[in-house]
Amino acid sequence: MSVWDEVVGQESAVAMLHASATRPEAMTHAWLLTGPPGSGRSVAARAFAAALQCEQGGCGTCHACTTTLAGTHPDVTLLATDKVVITIDEVRDLVGTAARTPTQGRWRVIVVEDADRMAERTTNLLLKSIEEPPPHTVWVLCAPSVQDVLPTIRSRCRAVVLRVPPAEAVAGLLVRRDGVDPDVALTAARAAQSHVGMARRLARDTGARERRSAVLGLARRIRGVGDAVLAAGELVDVAKQEAAAATEERDAAEKAELLRALGVADGEPLPPKLRSQVKQLEESQKRRATRRQRDVLDRAMLDLLSLYRDVLVLQLGADVDPVNGEQAGTVRDLARDSTPEQTIRRMDAIAVARQRLDGNVAPLLACEAMTIALRPQG
């Protein structure tokens, strides 16, 4: 057993990180882990943090390894935002933490997931700490690509590039770790395009597989502008419902905890002087729900993109495995009723919709423009 067991399909990256954790001469104090969504950036970052704390370089069984992977090691700090951006206050707290010496471990390790979600002035706050870190502090930043991080930051970090792992490697992890049937695991891994977290959800959650099939089914149902508008509304509604379901219980618990901390009993009216604190929490929760909704929509768009990729593969006669083997009938119908040029235009429309969503365009408008472009073209 090792802390690297779940970092699948990343042999060269693991070799570099493991060597740095075990050989002081190969170590540096700032790292930038990049790779596409689902490549395992955060998993690799946590495994590296555990290896740094472990006397054996990541045995996976000692107290340092188990507490780091569980998120309870006192000298390992993880910042993983579920909001649209990482705030400057959160980063200011990290800088303060980075200045402290380790209390138990070999290093003070700061892991920042989604480092690309920091505004420029927020990133600049990190610069001095990364440029001149305390002797026993290690920064590990994660981002989709080096271009997503300011040049002043990336020039001071050692870059480790992760790739999309093979579907077979992801399926093997699901079988080994979660006891998933091998055929189900491979189908889920391909459908998730090797995104480990998504593959696990598809393999274990029947409802997730049904929702994905419903999204892919939209491609055949869109026959005109009216169908397209209805399909866009459906996508946005499903995303809202899923975001609400994912955040509702947590929001209520956070609000109840805040009210208890403020000394407000259940059912007691909220004093005016405390309303600003509750409002601040509600605004933070709203931002979190907005990000969750956009993430769900973006995932739906990626699923549609994979479907049209299969259509194009069939139209061009390419000898590659389909992503959506269970949608063979839909793929055949779409391939028969369109040309490769039309398929590429549809894929471009989905890519534009993703960019618009990332640029804060209203989700319904972005989805309507996309679904209208997916309708059959004479």
mmCIF file of C-alpha atoms in Angstrom:
data_model
loop_
_atom_site.group_PDB
_atom_site.id
_atom_site.type_symbol
_atom_site.label_atom_id
_atom_site.label_comp_id
_atom_site.label_asym_id
_atom_site.label_seq_id
_atom_site.Cartn_x
_atom_site.Cartn_y
_atom_site.Cartn_z
ATOM 1 C CA MET A 1 0.000 0.000 0.000
ATOM 2 C CA SER A 2 1.210 3.505 -0.830
ATOM 3 C CA VAL A 3 -0.133 7.060 -0.853
ATOM 4 C CA TRP A 4 0.371 6.992 -4.636
ATOM 5 C CA ASP A 5 -2.007 4.069 -5.272
ATOM 6 C CA GLU A 6 -4.915 6.326 -6.297
ATOM 7 C CA VAL A 7 -2.834 8.570 -8.557
ATOM 8 C CA VAL A 8 -3.560 6.429 -11.623
ATOM 9 C CA GLY A 9 -1.956 6.738 -15.029
ATOM 10 C CA GLN A 10 0.605 9.343 -13.891
ATOM 11 C CA GLU A 11 3.800 7.315 -13.676
ATOM 12 C CA SER A 12 6.248 10.089 -14.659
ATOM 13 C CA ALA A 13 4.628 12.689 -12.371
ATOM 14 C CA VAL A 14 4.579 10.255 -9.449
ATOM 15 C CA ALA A 15 8.243 9.411 -10.029
ATOM 16 C CA MET A 16 9.195 13.107 -9.868
ATOM 17 C CA LEU A 17 7.127 13.838 -6.764
ATOM 18 C CA HIS A 18 8.254 10.685 -4.960
ATOM 19 C CA ALA A 19 11.908 11.442 -5.691
ATOM 20 C CA SER A 20 11.524 14.969 -4.341
ATOM 21 C CA ALA A 21 9.826 13.738 -1.167
ATOM 22 C CA THR A 22 12.608 11.242 -0.448
ATOM 23 C CA ARG A 23 15.703 13.090 -1.693
ATOM 24 C CA PRO A 24 16.398 16.524 -0.130
ATOM 25 C CA GLU A 25 18.564 17.607 -3.065
ATOM 26 C CA ALA A 26 15.588 17.160 -5.424
ATOM 27 C CA MET A 27 13.216 19.192 -3.255
ATOM 28 C CA THR A 28 11.937 22.706 -3.844
ATOM 29 C CA HIS A 29 9.503 24.887 -1.903
ATOM 30 C CA ALA A 30 6.874 25.717 -4.525
ATOM 31 C CA TRP A 31 5.089 23.341 -6.889
ATOM 32 C CA LEU A 32 2.508 23.789 -9.624
ATOM 33 C CA LEU A 33 0.504 20.675 -10.514
ATOM 34 C CA THR A 34 -1.381 21.077 -13.795
ATOM 35 C CA GLY A 35 -3.628 18.818 -15.808
ATOM 36 C CA PRO A 36 -7.121 18.646 -17.295
ATOM 37 C CA PRO A 37 -10.184 18.126 -15.067
ATOM 38 C CA GLY A 38 -10.260 14.573 -13.798
ATOM 39 C CA SER A 39 -6.524 13.999 -14.196
ATOM 40 C CA GLY A 40 -6.172 13.780 -10.413
ATOM 41 C CA ARG A 41 -4.456 17.072 -9.546
ATOM 42 C CA SER A 42 -5.891 17.270 -6.022
ATOM 43 C CA VAL A 43 -5.327 13.545 -5.392
ATOM 44 C CA ALA A 44 -1.695 13.886 -6.458
ATOM 45 C CA ALA A 45 -1.284 17.024 -4.309
ATOM 46 C CA ARG A 46 -2.594 15.258 -1.203
ATOM 47 C CA ALA A 47 -0.461 12.203 -1.886
ATOM 48 C CA PHE A 48 2.603 14.452 -2.243
ATOM 49 C CA ALA A 49 1.757 16.201 1.030
ATOM 50 C CA ALA A 50 1.500 12.821 2.747
ATOM 51 C CA ALA A 51 4.810 11.674 1.235
ATOM 52 C CA LEU A 52 6.507 14.852 2.486
ATOM 53 C CA GLN A 53 5.321 14.170 6.040
ATOM 54 C CA CYS A 54 6.124 10.449 5.954
ATOM 55 C CA GLU A 55 9.539 9.217 7.093
ATOM 56 C CA GLN A 56 9.392 6.557 4.359
ATOM 57 C CA GLY A 57 8.216 8.828 1.525
ATOM 58 C CA GLY A 58 4.563 7.804 1.498
ATOM 59 C CA CYS A 59 4.067 4.341 2.992
ATOM 60 C CA GLY A 60 0.316 4.923 3.243
ATOM 61 C CA THR A 61 -0.074 3.303 6.664
ATOM 62 C CA CYS A 62 1.761 5.486 9.191
ATOM 63 C CA HIS A 63 0.122 8.201 11.265
ATOM 64 C CA ALA A 64 1.505 10.994 9.069
ATOM 65 C CA CYS A 65 0.143 9.424 5.880
ATOM 66 C CA THR A 66 -3.301 8.525 7.205
ATOM 67 C CA THR A 67 -3.917 11.892 8.873
ATOM 68 C CA THR A 68 -2.737 13.828 5.812
ATOM 69 C CA LEU A 69 -4.976 11.867 3.444
ATOM 70 C CA ALA A 70 -7.868 12.260 5.898
ATOM 71 C CA GLY A 71 -7.314 16.036 6.051
ATOM 72 C CA THR A 72 -6.548 16.094 9.786
ATOM 73 C CA HIS A 73 -2.760 16.532 9.869
ATOM 74 C CA PRO A 74 -2.010 19.743 11.838
ATOM 75 C CA ASP A 75 0.791 20.809 9.475
ATOM 76 C CA VAL A 76 -1.067 20.279 6.191
ATOM 77 C CA THR A 77 -3.513 22.983 5.127
ATOM 78 C CA LEU A 78 -5.857 22.483 2.177
ATOM 79 C CA LEU A 79 -7.743 25.306 0.478
ATOM 80 C CA ALA A 80 -10.439 23.928 -1.833
ATOM 81 C CA THR A 81 -13.048 26.523 -2.659
ATOM 82 C CA ASP A 82 -16.606 25.652 -3.676
ATOM 83 C CA LYS A 83 -17.314 29.264 -4.652
ATOM 84 C CA VAL A 84 -16.688 31.015 -7.961
ATOM 85 C CA VAL A 85 -13.399 32.573 -6.761
ATOM 86 C CA ILE A 86 -10.890 32.199 -3.932
ATOM 87 C CA THR A 87 -11.126 35.339 -1.818
ATOM 88 C CA ILE A 88 -8.209 37.514 -0.774
ATOM 89 C CA ASP A 89 -9.070 36.929 2.905
ATOM 90 C CA GLU A 90 -8.700 33.171 2.456
ATOM 91 C CA VAL A 91 -5.272 33.633 0.880
ATOM 92 C CA ARG A 92 -4.200 36.111 3.567
ATOM 93 C CA ASP A 93 -4.956 33.430 6.166
ATOM 94 C CA LEU A 94 -2.852 30.934 4.207
ATOM 95 C CA VAL A 95 0.106 33.297 4.087
ATOM 96 C CA GLY A 96 -0.103 33.642 7.871
ATOM 97 C CA THR A 97 -0.252 29.866 8.270
ATOM 98 C CA ALA A 98 2.725 29.402 5.937
ATOM 99 C CA ALA A 99 4.898 31.563 8.205
ATOM 100 C CA ARG A 100 4.526 29.152 11.140
ATOM 101 C CA THR A 101 6.963 26.344 11.816
ATOM 102 C CA PRO A 102 5.604 22.762 11.709
ATOM 103 C CA THR A 103 4.266 21.483 15.023
ATOM 104 C CA GLN A 104 4.511 17.729 14.373
ATOM 105 C CA GLY A 105 5.459 17.040 10.787
ATOM 106 C CA ARG A 106 8.590 17.427 8.724
ATOM 107 C CA TRP A 107 7.070 20.269 6.664
ATOM 108 C CA ARG A 108 4.358 22.909 6.755
ATOM 109 C CA VAL A 109 2.477 22.046 3.539
ATOM 110 C CA ILE A 110 -0.071 24.395 1.944
ATOM 111 C CA VAL A 111 -2.179 22.894 -0.865
ATOM 112 C CA VAL A 112 -4.276 25.277 -2.979
ATOM 113 C CA GLU A 113 -6.737 23.551 -5.299
ATOM 114 C CA ASP A 114 -8.130 25.583 -8.213
ATOM 115 C CA ALA A 115 -5.355 28.180 -7.978
ATOM 116 C CA ASP A 116 -6.686 29.525 -11.282
ATOM 117 C CA ARG A 117 -9.722 30.831 -9.394
ATOM 118 C CA MET A 118 -7.727 33.616 -7.765
ATOM 119 C CA ALA A 119 -7.939 37.201 -9.021
ATOM 120 C CA GLU A 120 -4.651 38.917 -9.902
ATOM 121 C CA ARG A 121 -4.391 40.940 -6.686
ATOM 122 C CA THR A 122 -5.168 37.791 -4.675
ATOM 123 C CA THR A 123 -2.426 35.877 -6.480
ATOM 124 C CA ASN A 124 0.026 38.720 -5.909
ATOM 125 C CA LEU A 125 -0.507 38.294 -2.171
ATOM 126 C CA LEU A 126 1.035 34.824 -2.493
ATOM 127 C CA LEU A 127 4.050 36.041 -4.413
ATOM 128 C CA LYS A 128 6.374 36.994 -1.547
ATOM 129 C CA SER A 129 5.570 33.865 0.458
ATOM 130 C CA ILE A 130 6.241 31.657 -2.569
ATOM 131 C CA GLU A 131 9.314 33.646 -3.575
ATOM 132 C CA GLU A 132 10.881 33.616 -0.098
ATOM 133 C CA PRO A 133 9.164 30.833 1.863
ATOM 134 C CA PRO A 134 10.148 29.917 5.413
ATOM 135 C CA PRO A 135 12.648 27.024 5.482
ATOM 136 C CA HIS A 136 10.116 24.293 6.270
ATOM 137 C CA THR A 137 7.146 25.492 4.194
ATOM 138 C CA VAL A 138 6.038 23.901 0.898
ATOM 139 C CA TRP A 139 3.405 25.403 -1.423
ATOM 140 C CA VAL A 140 1.509 23.064 -3.771
ATOM 141 C CA LEU A 141 -0.740 24.874 -6.263
ATOM 142 C CA CYS A 142 -3.151 23.086 -8.614
ATOM 143 C CA ALA A 143 -4.519 24.478 -11.891
ATOM 144 C CA PRO A 144 -5.712 23.180 -15.280
ATOM 145 C CA SER A 145 -2.641 24.588 -17.085
ATOM 146 C CA VAL A 146 0.384 26.784 -16.424
ATOM 147 C CA GLN A 147 -1.263 29.541 -18.486
ATOM 148 C CA ASP A 148 -4.033 29.755 -15.883
ATOM 149 C CA VAL A 149 -1.563 31.074 -13.291
ATOM 150 C CA LEU A 150 0.198 34.453 -13.374
ATOM 151 C CA PRO A 151 3.719 34.350 -14.881
ATOM 152 C CA THR A 152 5.194 35.762 -11.660
ATOM 153 C CA ILE A 153 3.848 32.752 -9.755
ATOM 154 C CA ARG A 154 4.541 29.988 -12.258
ATOM 155 C CA SER A 155 8.121 31.167 -12.802
ATOM 156 C CA ARG A 156 8.809 30.472 -9.116
ATOM 157 C CA CYS A 157 7.220 27.006 -9.056
ATOM 158 C CA ARG A 158 8.402 23.636 -10.316
ATOM 159 C CA ALA A 159 5.789 22.425 -12.785
ATOM 160 C CA VAL A 160 4.430 18.874 -12.786
ATOM 161 C CA VAL A 161 2.134 18.088 -15.707
ATOM 162 C CA LEU A 162 -0.522 15.391 -15.331
ATOM 163 C CA ARG A 163 -2.187 13.729 -18.302
ATOM 164 C CA VAL A 164 -5.624 12.263 -18.819
ATOM 165 C CA PRO A 165 -5.254 8.719 -17.448
ATOM 166 C CA PRO A 166 -6.251 5.763 -19.646
ATOM 167 C CA ALA A 167 -9.826 4.603 -19.131
ATOM 168 C CA GLU A 168 -8.526 1.125 -18.314
ATOM 169 C CA ALA A 169 -6.416 2.523 -15.451
ATOM 170 C CA VAL A 170 -9.408 4.392 -14.013
ATOM 171 C CA ALA A 171 -11.584 1.281 -14.339
ATOM 172 C CA GLY A 172 -8.924 -0.751 -12.543
ATOM 173 C CA LEU A 173 -8.978 1.722 -9.657
ATOM 174 C CA LEU A 174 -12.787 1.477 -9.378
ATOM 175 C CA VAL A 175 -12.626 -2.322 -9.327
ATOM 176 C CA ARG A 176 -9.776 -2.398 -6.798
ATOM 177 C CA ARG A 177 -10.944 0.383 -4.469
ATOM 178 C CA ASP A 178 -14.739 0.309 -4.751
ATOM 179 C CA GLY A 179 -15.491 -3.268 -5.784
ATOM 180 C CA VAL A 180 -17.273 -2.184 -8.979
ATOM 181 C CA ASP A 181 -18.020 -4.791 -11.628
ATOM 182 C CA PRO A 182 -15.237 -4.595 -14.285
ATOM 183 C CA ASP A 183 -17.629 -4.042 -17.220
ATOM 184 C CA VAL A 184 -19.545 -1.326 -15.362
ATOM 185 C CA ALA A 185 -16.267 0.268 -14.293
ATOM 186 C CA LEU A 186 -14.905 0.426 -17.842
ATOM 187 C CA THR A 187 -18.172 1.823 -19.243
ATOM 188 C CA ALA A 188 -18.238 4.474 -16.498
ATOM 189 C CA ALA A 189 -14.566 5.369 -17.031
ATOM 190 C CA ARG A 190 -15.104 5.867 -20.762
ATOM 191 C CA ALA A 191 -18.307 7.850 -20.233
ATOM 192 C CA ALA A 192 -16.501 10.081 -17.730
ATOM 193 C CA GLN A 193 -13.600 10.459 -20.186
ATOM 194 C CA SER A 194 -11.251 9.185 -17.472
ATOM 195 C CA HIS A 195 -12.374 11.736 -14.864
ATOM 196 C CA VAL A 196 -11.835 9.604 -11.763
ATOM 197 C CA GLY A 197 -14.430 11.289 -9.535
ATOM 198 C CA MET A 198 -17.096 11.329 -12.237
ATOM 199 C CA ALA A 199 -16.380 7.715 -13.194
ATOM 200 C CA ARG A 200 -16.841 6.651 -9.579
ATOM 201 C CA ARG A 201 -20.157 8.501 -9.363
ATOM 202 C CA LEU A 202 -21.431 6.989 -12.619
ATOM 203 C CA ALA A 203 -20.347 3.510 -11.567
ATOM 204 C CA ARG A 204 -22.023 3.675 -8.163
ATOM 205 C CA ASP A 205 -25.042 5.938 -8.731
ATOM 206 C CA THR A 206 -27.847 4.720 -10.986
ATOM 207 C CA GLY A 207 -29.480 8.157 -10.833
ATOM 208 C CA ALA A 208 -26.310 9.796 -12.181
ATOM 209 C CA ARG A 209 -26.272 7.395 -15.126
ATOM 210 C CA GLU A 210 -29.937 8.111 -15.833
ATOM 211 C CA ARG A 211 -29.394 11.902 -15.735
ATOM 212 C CA ARG A 212 -26.483 11.586 -18.131
ATOM 213 C CA SER A 213 -28.549 9.464 -20.527
ATOM 214 C CA ALA A 214 -31.308 12.099 -20.398
ATOM 215 C CA VAL A 215 -28.810 14.828 -21.336
ATOM 216 C CA LEU A 216 -27.505 12.799 -24.269
ATOM 217 C CA GLY A 217 -31.080 12.071 -25.318
ATOM 218 C CA LEU A 218 -31.622 15.787 -25.959
ATOM 219 C CA ALA A 219 -29.534 15.513 -29.124
ATOM 220 C CA ARG A 220 -32.183 13.363 -30.842
ATOM 221 C CA ARG A 221 -35.150 15.327 -29.485
ATOM 222 C CA ILE A 222 -34.092 18.716 -30.860
ATOM 223 C CA ARG A 223 -35.809 19.031 -34.234
ATOM 224 C CA GLY A 224 -36.462 22.782 -34.347
ATOM 225 C CA VAL A 225 -36.099 26.065 -32.493
ATOM 226 C CA GLY A 226 -39.004 25.299 -30.153
ATOM 227 C CA ASP A 227 -37.477 21.988 -29.114
ATOM 228 C CA ALA A 228 -34.132 23.719 -28.631
ATOM 229 C CA VAL A 229 -35.561 26.361 -26.294
ATOM 230 C CA LEU A 230 -37.363 23.694 -24.248
ATOM 231 C CA ALA A 231 -34.201 21.576 -24.064
ATOM 232 C CA ALA A 232 -32.160 24.549 -22.827
ATOM 233 C CA GLY A 233 -34.717 25.256 -20.111
ATOM 234 C CA GLU A 234 -34.585 21.596 -19.104
ATOM 235 C CA LEU A 235 -30.805 21.651 -18.791
ATOM 236 C CA VAL A 236 -30.842 24.774 -16.615
ATOM 237 C CA ASP A 237 -33.668 23.474 -14.415
ATOM 238 C CA VAL A 238 -31.882 20.164 -13.815
ATOM 239 C CA ALA A 239 -28.684 22.036 -12.946
ATOM 240 C CA LYS A 240 -30.567 24.251 -10.477
ATOM 241 C CA GLN A 241 -32.215 21.255 -8.840
ATOM 242 C CA GLU A 242 -28.943 19.350 -8.545
ATOM 243 C CA ALA A 243 -27.174 22.408 -7.140
ATOM 244 C CA ALA A 244 -29.953 22.941 -4.600
ATOM 245 C CA ALA A 245 -29.917 19.280 -3.582
ATOM 246 C CA ALA A 246 -26.139 19.368 -3.133
ATOM 247 C CA THR A 247 -26.070 22.558 -1.071
ATOM 248 C CA GLU A 248 -29.413 22.788 0.759
ATOM 249 C CA GLU A 249 -28.552 20.567 3.731
ATOM 250 C CA ARG A 250 -25.121 22.118 4.120
ATOM 251 C CA ASP A 251 -26.541 25.657 3.923
ATOM 252 C CA ALA A 252 -29.060 24.930 6.674
ATOM 253 C CA ALA A 253 -26.379 23.405 8.914
ATOM 254 C CA GLU A 254 -24.057 26.385 8.400
ATOM 255 C CA LYS A 255 -26.816 28.872 9.188
ATOM 256 C CA ALA A 256 -27.858 26.966 12.310
ATOM 257 C CA GLU A 257 -24.221 26.847 13.458
ATOM 258 C CA LEU A 258 -23.804 30.590 12.898
ATOM 259 C CA LEU A 259 -26.966 31.400 14.832
ATOM 260 C CA ARG A 260 -25.793 29.233 17.735
ATOM 261 C CA ALA A 261 -22.425 30.987 17.711
ATOM 262 C CA LEU A 262 -24.218 34.341 17.796
ATOM 263 C CA GLY A 263 -26.355 33.212 20.728
ATOM 264 C CA VAL A 264 -29.661 33.162 18.827
ATOM 265 C CA ALA A 265 -31.971 30.347 19.970
ATOM 266 C CA ASP A 266 -34.195 28.354 17.576
ATOM 267 C CA GLY A 267 -37.287 30.329 16.623
ATOM 268 C CA GLU A 268 -35.990 33.507 18.237
ATOM 269 C CA PRO A 269 -36.162 36.685 16.084
ATOM 270 C CA LEU A 270 -32.831 37.802 14.666
ATOM 271 C CA PRO A 271 -31.627 41.062 16.258
ATOM 272 C CA PRO A 272 -30.975 43.815 13.640
ATOM 273 C CA LYS A 273 -27.309 44.154 14.655
ATOM 274 C CA LEU A 274 -26.669 40.515 13.675
ATOM 275 C CA ARG A 275 -28.418 40.574 10.309
ATOM 276 C CA SER A 276 -25.308 41.634 8.390
ATOM 277 C CA GLN A 277 -23.435 38.496 9.477
ATOM 278 C CA VAL A 278 -26.281 36.233 8.423
ATOM 279 C CA LYS A 279 -26.587 38.109 5.133
ATOM 280 C CA GLN A 280 -22.868 37.653 4.507
ATOM 281 C CA LEU A 281 -23.242 33.888 5.011
ATOM 282 C CA GLU A 282 -26.253 33.748 2.681
ATOM 283 C CA GLU A 283 -24.345 35.606 -0.034
ATOM 284 C CA SER A 284 -21.457 33.164 0.290
ATOM 285 C CA GLN A 285 -23.867 30.253 0.020
ATOM 286 C CA LYS A 286 -25.458 31.807 -3.055
ATOM 287 C CA ARG A 287 -22.050 32.074 -4.744
ATOM 288 C CA ARG A 288 -21.407 28.435 -3.906
ATOM 289 C CA ALA A 289 -24.743 27.386 -5.438
ATOM 290 C CA THR A 290 -23.946 29.429 -8.554
ATOM 291 C CA ARG A 291 -20.645 27.631 -9.005
ATOM 292 C CA ARG A 292 -22.289 24.258 -8.441
ATOM 293 C CA GLN A 293 -24.953 25.037 -11.054
ATOM 294 C CA ARG A 294 -22.322 26.073 -13.581
ATOM 295 C CA ASP A 295 -20.266 22.965 -12.865
ATOM 296 C CA VAL A 296 -23.314 20.752 -13.496
ATOM 297 C CA LEU A 297 -24.082 22.568 -16.761
ATOM 298 C CA ASP A 298 -20.466 22.372 -17.876
ATOM 299 C CA ARG A 299 -20.471 18.635 -17.214
ATOM 300 C CA ALA A 300 -23.651 18.250 -19.305
ATOM 301 C CA MET A 301 -21.989 20.163 -22.138
ATOM 302 C CA LEU A 302 -18.928 17.915 -21.938
ATOM 303 C CA ASP A 303 -21.214 14.880 -22.155
ATOM 304 C CA LEU A 304 -22.869 16.299 -25.288
ATOM 305 C CA LEU A 305 -19.440 17.083 -26.722
ATOM 306 C CA SER A 306 -18.397 13.458 -26.187
ATOM 307 C CA LEU A 307 -21.540 12.293 -28.016
ATOM 308 C CA TYR A 308 -20.786 14.402 -31.093
ATOM 309 C CA ARG A 309 -17.176 13.246 -30.907
ATOM 310 C CA ASP A 310 -18.489 9.688 -31.312
ATOM 311 C CA VAL A 311 -20.672 10.842 -34.206
ATOM 312 C CA LEU A 312 -17.668 12.383 -35.947
ATOM 313 C CA VAL A 313 -15.584 9.245 -35.340
ATOM 314 C CA LEU A 314 -18.284 7.168 -37.046
ATOM 315 C CA GLN A 315 -18.681 9.612 -39.931
ATOM 316 C CA LEU A 316 -14.940 9.640 -40.612
ATOM 317 C CA GLY A 317 -14.503 5.903 -40.102
ATOM 318 C CA ALA A 318 -11.775 6.400 -37.487
ATOM 319 C CA ASP A 319 -10.561 3.298 -35.689
ATOM 320 C CA VAL A 320 -10.921 4.490 -32.075
ATOM 321 C CA ASP A 321 -13.114 3.350 -29.214
ATOM 322 C CA PRO A 322 -16.364 5.289 -28.616
ATOM 323 C CA VAL A 323 -16.878 7.221 -25.397
ATOM 324 C CA ASN A 324 -20.590 6.390 -25.301
ATOM 325 C CA GLY A 325 -20.854 2.775 -26.345
ATOM 326 C CA GLU A 326 -24.318 2.453 -24.786
ATOM 327 C CA GLN A 327 -25.573 5.265 -27.054
ATOM 328 C CA ALA A 328 -24.699 3.443 -30.296
ATOM 329 C CA GLY A 329 -28.220 3.896 -31.742
ATOM 330 C CA THR A 330 -28.250 7.640 -31.121
ATOM 331 C CA VAL A 331 -24.756 7.975 -32.577
ATOM 332 C CA ARG A 332 -25.754 6.089 -35.739
ATOM 333 C CA ASP A 333 -28.883 8.206 -36.226
ATOM 334 C CA LEU A 334 -27.024 11.491 -35.797
ATOM 335 C CA ALA A 335 -24.211 10.344 -38.084
ATOM 336 C CA ARG A 336 -26.685 9.322 -40.795
ATOM 337 C CA ASP A 337 -28.667 12.568 -40.640
ATOM 338 C CA SER A 338 -25.730 15.003 -40.761
ATOM 339 C CA THR A 339 -22.343 15.621 -42.362
ATOM 340 C CA PRO A 340 -18.940 15.769 -40.625
ATOM 341 C CA GLU A 341 -18.924 19.540 -41.229
ATOM 342 C CA GLN A 342 -22.256 19.913 -39.422
ATOM 343 C CA THR A 343 -20.996 17.771 -36.546
ATOM 344 C CA ILE A 344 -17.900 19.969 -36.168
ATOM 345 C CA ARG A 345 -20.099 23.093 -36.149
ATOM 346 C CA ARG A 346 -22.198 21.550 -33.385
ATOM 347 C CA MET A 347 -19.088 20.745 -31.367
ATOM 348 C CA ASP A 348 -17.906 24.320 -31.852
ATOM 349 C CA ALA A 349 -21.271 25.605 -30.593
ATOM 350 C CA ILE A 350 -20.916 23.530 -27.415
ATOM 351 C CA ALA A 351 -17.363 24.821 -26.890
ATOM 352 C CA VAL A 352 -18.574 28.428 -27.296
ATOM 353 C CA ALA A 353 -21.366 27.802 -24.772
ATOM 354 C CA ARG A 354 -18.792 26.560 -22.250
ATOM 355 C CA GLN A 355 -16.725 29.704 -22.783
ATOM 356 C CA ARG A 356 -19.785 31.905 -22.336
ATOM 357 C CA LEU A 357 -20.715 30.103 -19.136
ATOM 358 C CA ASP A 358 -17.176 30.607 -17.842
ATOM 359 C CA GLY A 359 -17.485 34.296 -18.807
ATOM 360 C CA ASN A 360 -20.531 34.739 -16.554
ATOM 361 C CA VAL A 361 -23.156 34.806 -19.331
ATOM 362 C CA ALA A 362 -26.641 33.948 -18.047
ATOM 363 C CA PRO A 363 -26.850 30.111 -18.124
ATOM 364 C CA LEU A 364 -30.207 30.024 -19.937
ATOM 365 C CA LEU A 365 -28.987 32.324 -22.730
ATOM 366 C CA ALA A 366 -25.790 30.294 -23.192
ATOM 367 C CA CYS A 367 -27.758 27.032 -23.293
ATOM 368 C CA GLU A 368 -30.392 28.361 -25.700
ATOM 369 C CA ALA A 369 -27.758 29.531 -28.172
ATOM 370 C CA MET A 370 -26.103 26.112 -27.942
ATOM 371 C CA THR A 371 -29.229 23.982 -28.336
ATOM 372 C CA ILE A 372 -30.464 26.075 -31.283
ATOM 373 C CA ALA A 373 -27.146 25.351 -32.997
ATOM 374 C CA LEU A 374 -27.680 21.603 -32.370
ATOM 375 C CA ARG A 375 -30.951 21.432 -34.343
ATOM 376 C CA PRO A 376 -30.910 19.669 -37.739
ATOM 377 C CA GLN A 377 -29.616 21.881 -40.544
ATOM 378 C CA GLY A 378 -31.288 21.345 -43.894
#
